Short mmCIF file of C-alpha atoms in Angstrom, two decimals:
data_model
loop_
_atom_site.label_atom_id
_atom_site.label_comp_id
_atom_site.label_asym_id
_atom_site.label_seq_id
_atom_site.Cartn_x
_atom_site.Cartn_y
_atom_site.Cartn_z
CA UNK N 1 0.00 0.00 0.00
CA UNK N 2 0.94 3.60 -0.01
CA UNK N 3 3.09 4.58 2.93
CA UNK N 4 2.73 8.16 2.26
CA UNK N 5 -0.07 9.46 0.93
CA UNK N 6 -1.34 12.94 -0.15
CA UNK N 7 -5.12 12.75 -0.08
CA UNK N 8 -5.64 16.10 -2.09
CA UNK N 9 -4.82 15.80 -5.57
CA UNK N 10 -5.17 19.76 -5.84
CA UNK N 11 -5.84 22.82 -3.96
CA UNK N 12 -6.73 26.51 -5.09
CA UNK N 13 -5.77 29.53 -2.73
CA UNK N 14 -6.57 33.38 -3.09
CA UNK N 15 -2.83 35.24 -3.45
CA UNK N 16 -2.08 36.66 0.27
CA UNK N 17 -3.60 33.64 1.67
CA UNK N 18 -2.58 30.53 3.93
CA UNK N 19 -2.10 27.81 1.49
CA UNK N 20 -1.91 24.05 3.60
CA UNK N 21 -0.71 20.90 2.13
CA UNK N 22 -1.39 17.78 4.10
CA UNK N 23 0.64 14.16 4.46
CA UNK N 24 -0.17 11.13 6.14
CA UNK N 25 2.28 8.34 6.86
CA UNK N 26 1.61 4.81 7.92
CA UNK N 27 5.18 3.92 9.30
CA UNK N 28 5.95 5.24 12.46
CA UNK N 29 9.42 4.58 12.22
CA UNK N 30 9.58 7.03 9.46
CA UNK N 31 11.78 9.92 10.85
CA UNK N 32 12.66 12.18 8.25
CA UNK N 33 10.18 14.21 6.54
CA UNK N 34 10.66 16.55 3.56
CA UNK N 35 8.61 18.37 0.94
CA UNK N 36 9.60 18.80 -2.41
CA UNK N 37 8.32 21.60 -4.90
CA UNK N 38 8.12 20.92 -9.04
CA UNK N 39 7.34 22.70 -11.85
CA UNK N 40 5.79 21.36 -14.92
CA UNK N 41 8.91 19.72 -16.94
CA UNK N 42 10.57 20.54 -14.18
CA UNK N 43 12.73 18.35 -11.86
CA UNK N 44 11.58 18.37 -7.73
CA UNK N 45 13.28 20.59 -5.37
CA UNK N 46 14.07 20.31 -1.95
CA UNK N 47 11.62 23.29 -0.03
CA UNK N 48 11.87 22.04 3.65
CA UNK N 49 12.51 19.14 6.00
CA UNK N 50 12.55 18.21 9.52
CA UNK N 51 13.61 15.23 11.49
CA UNK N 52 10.77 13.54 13.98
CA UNK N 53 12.68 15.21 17.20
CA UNK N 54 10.84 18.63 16.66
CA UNK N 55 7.37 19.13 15.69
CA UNK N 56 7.66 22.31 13.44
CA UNK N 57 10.03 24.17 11.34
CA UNK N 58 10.17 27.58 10.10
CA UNK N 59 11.83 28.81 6.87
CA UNK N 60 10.55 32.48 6.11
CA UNK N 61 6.77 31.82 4.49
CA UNK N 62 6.86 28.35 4.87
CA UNK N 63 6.31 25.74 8.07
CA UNK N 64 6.19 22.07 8.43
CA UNK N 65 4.05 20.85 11.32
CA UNK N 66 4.75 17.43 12.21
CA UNK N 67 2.05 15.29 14.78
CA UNK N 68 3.81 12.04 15.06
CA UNK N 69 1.09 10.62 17.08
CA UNK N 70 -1.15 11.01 14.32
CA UNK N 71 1.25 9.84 11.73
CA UNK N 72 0.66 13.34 9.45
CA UNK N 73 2.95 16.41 8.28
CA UNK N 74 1.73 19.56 7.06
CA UNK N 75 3.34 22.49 4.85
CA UNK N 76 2.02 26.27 5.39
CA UNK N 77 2.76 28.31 3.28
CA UNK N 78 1.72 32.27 4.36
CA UNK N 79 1.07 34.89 1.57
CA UNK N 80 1.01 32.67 -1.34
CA UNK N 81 1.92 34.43 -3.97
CA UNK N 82 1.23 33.05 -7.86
CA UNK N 83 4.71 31.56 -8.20
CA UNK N 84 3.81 29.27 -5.20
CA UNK N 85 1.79 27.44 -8.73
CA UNK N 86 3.27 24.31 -8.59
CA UNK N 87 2.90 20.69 -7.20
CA UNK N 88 4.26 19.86 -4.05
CA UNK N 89 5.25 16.43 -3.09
CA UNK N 90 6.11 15.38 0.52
CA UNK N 91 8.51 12.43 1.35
CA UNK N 92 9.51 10.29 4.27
CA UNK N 93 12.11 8.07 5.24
CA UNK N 94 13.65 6.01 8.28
CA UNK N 95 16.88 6.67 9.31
CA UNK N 96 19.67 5.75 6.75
CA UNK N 97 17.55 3.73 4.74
CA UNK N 98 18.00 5.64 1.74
CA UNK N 99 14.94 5.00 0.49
CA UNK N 100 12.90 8.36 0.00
CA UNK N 101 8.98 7.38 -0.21
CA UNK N 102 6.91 10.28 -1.59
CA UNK N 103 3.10 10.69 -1.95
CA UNK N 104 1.20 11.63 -5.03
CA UNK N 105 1.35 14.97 -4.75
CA UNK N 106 -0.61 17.83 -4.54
CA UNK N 107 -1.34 20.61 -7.68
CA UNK N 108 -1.15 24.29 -5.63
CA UNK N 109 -2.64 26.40 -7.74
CA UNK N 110 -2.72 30.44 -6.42
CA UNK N 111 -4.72 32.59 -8.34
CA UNK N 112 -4.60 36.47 -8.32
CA UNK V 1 25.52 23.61 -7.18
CA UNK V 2 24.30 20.25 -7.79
CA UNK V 3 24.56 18.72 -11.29
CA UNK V 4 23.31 15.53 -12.26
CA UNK V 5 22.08 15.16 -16.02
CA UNK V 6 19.96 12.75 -17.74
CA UNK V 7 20.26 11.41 -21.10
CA UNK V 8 17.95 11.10 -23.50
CA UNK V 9 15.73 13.98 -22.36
CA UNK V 10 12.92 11.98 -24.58
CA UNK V 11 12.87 9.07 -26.04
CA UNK V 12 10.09 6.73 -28.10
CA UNK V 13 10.53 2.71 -28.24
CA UNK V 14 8.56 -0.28 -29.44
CA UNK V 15 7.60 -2.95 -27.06
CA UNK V 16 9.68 -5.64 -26.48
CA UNK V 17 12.59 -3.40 -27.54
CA UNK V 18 15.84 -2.37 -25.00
CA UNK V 19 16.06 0.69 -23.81
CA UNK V 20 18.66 2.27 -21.57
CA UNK V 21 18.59 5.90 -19.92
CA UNK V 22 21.60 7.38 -18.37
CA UNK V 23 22.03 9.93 -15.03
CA UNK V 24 25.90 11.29 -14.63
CA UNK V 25 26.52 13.43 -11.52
CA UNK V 26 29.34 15.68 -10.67
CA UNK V 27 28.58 16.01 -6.89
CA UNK V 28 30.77 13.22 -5.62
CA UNK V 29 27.72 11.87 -4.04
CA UNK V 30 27.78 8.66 -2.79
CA UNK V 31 24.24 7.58 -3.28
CA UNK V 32 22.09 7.30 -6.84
CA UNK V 33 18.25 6.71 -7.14
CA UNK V 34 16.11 5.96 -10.10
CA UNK V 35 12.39 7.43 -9.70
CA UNK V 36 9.65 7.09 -11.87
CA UNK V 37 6.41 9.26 -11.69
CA UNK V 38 3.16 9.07 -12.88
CA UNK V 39 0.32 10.77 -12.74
CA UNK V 40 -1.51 9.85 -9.43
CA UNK V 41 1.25 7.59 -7.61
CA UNK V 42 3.93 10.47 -7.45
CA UNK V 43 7.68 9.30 -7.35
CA UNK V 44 8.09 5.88 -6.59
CA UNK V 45 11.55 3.94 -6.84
CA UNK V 46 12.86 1.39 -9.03
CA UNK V 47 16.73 0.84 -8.06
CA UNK V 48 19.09 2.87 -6.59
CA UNK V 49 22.64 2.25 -5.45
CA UNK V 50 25.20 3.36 -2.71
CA UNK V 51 28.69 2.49 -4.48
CA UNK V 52 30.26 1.68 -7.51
CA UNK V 53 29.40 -1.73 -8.89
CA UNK V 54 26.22 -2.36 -6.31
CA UNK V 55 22.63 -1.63 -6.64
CA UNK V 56 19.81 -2.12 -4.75
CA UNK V 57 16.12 -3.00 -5.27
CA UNK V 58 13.74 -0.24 -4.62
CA UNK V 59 9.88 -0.81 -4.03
CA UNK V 60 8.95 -1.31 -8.01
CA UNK V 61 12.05 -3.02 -9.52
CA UNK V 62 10.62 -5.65 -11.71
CA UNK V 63 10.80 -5.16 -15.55
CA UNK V 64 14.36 -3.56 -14.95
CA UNK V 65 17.94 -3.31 -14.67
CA UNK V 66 20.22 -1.39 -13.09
CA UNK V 67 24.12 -0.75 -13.48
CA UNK V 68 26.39 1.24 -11.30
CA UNK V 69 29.45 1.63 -13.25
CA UNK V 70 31.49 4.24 -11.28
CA UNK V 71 30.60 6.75 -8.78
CA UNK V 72 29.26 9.45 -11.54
CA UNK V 73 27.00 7.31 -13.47
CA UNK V 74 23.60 5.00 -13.16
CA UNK V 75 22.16 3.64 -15.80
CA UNK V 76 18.67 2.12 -15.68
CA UNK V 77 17.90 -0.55 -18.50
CA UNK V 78 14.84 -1.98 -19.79
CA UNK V 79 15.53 -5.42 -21.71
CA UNK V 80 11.96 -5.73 -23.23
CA UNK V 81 9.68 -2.45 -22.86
CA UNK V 82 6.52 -2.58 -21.89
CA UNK V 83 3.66 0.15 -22.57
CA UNK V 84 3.09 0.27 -18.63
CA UNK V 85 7.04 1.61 -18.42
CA UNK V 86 5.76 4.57 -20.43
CA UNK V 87 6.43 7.39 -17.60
CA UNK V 88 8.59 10.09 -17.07
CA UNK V 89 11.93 8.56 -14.94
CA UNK V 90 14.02 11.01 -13.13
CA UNK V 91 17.86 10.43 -11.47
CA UNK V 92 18.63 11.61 -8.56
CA UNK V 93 22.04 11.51 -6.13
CA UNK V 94 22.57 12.16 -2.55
CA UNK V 95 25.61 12.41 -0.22
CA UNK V 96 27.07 10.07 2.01
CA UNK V 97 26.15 11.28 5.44
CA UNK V 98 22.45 10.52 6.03
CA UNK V 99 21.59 13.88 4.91
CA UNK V 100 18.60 13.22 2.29
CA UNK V 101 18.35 16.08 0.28
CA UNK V 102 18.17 14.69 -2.95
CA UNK V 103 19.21 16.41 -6.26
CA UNK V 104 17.53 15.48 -9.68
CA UNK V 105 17.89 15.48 -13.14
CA UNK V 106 15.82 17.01 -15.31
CA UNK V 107 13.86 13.83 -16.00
CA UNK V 108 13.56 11.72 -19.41
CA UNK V 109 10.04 11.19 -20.67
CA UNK V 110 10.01 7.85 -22.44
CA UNK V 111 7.10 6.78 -24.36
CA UNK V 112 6.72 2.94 -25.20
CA UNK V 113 4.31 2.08 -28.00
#
């Protein structure tokens, strides 16, 4: 089954708003988490990570909340702006594993 | 900055054919990932490897290959296409100390028919 799994295919926010991406994980030894931003014909990008011994990260306009008890991440990103337009994957992985699982992704779309 | 490149950026081949797509990377990474998406399942993994001369089996290996040469390059092989390996496969490398930020290629968009 999916071990990470984005259950929004797609989301539209108003520019200036709070756009929020969700993630749910199934293993809970899982403790690296990571979203990834890509363009169309574009390659993914590294936005933000965080490792299970904090439950949020700030990076300017965007946050990652992580409830491990729940087995989800989230991604905030404040004042979306139109070249927030993209999809955004989130990942997981235990430990030295080396194997990155992502979800499906989710198509942000911020329209002005 | 992080370079790895993908080669063909496109390619077309009949079923049953062989097909091979090649990832070079100049970051001395250690660690080399093949990742197919498609629409609806995201990135999911087919091989990846740690050193020269070893790969590994990722959670979707079957129906292909993979060859670690040297450090710099993975190849991922297809002995006999199918029209379900019609995706869009992306290389990526990471380094050696745990830390997972990977870096990708561009991608290369094959199309099996």
């Amino acid at each position: 089954g999916q071990q990470v799994k984005q259950s929004s295919p797609s989301l539209t926010v108003q520019e200036g708003g709070i756009s929020i991406l969700n993630c749910d994980y199934e293993n809970d030894m899982f403790d690296y988490f990571a979203w990834y931003k890509k363009y169309p014909d574009n390659s993914p990008t590294l936005l933000i990570s965080v490792r299970s011994n904090v439950d949020k990260r700030e990076d300017g306009r965007l946050t990652v909340f992580l409830n491990k008890s729940g087995k989800h991440f989230s991604l905030h990103i404040t004042a979306s702006q139109p070249e927030d337009t993209a999809v955004y994957l989130c990942a997981a992985d235990q430990g030295g594993s080396a194997k990155l699982i992502f979800g499906e992704g989710t198509k942000l779309t911020v329209s002005s | 900055e992080a370079a790895v490149t993908q080669s063909p950026r496109s390619k077309v081949a009949v079923t049953g054919g062989k097909v091979t797509l090649s990832c070079h990377q100049t970051n001395n990474h250690d660690y080399m990932y093949w990742y197919r998406q498609d629409t609806g399942h995201g990135l999911r993994l087919i091989h990846y490897s740690y050193v020269a001369d070893s790969t590994e089996k990722g959670d979707i290996p079957d129906g292909y290959k993979a060859s670690r040469p040297s450090q710099e390059n993975f190849s991922l092989i297809l002995e006999l296409a199918s029209l379900s390996q019609t995706a869009v496969y992306f290389c990526a490398s990471s380094d050696r100390t745990g830390a997972e930020t990977l870096y990708f290629g561009s991608g290369t968009r094959l199309t099996v028919l």
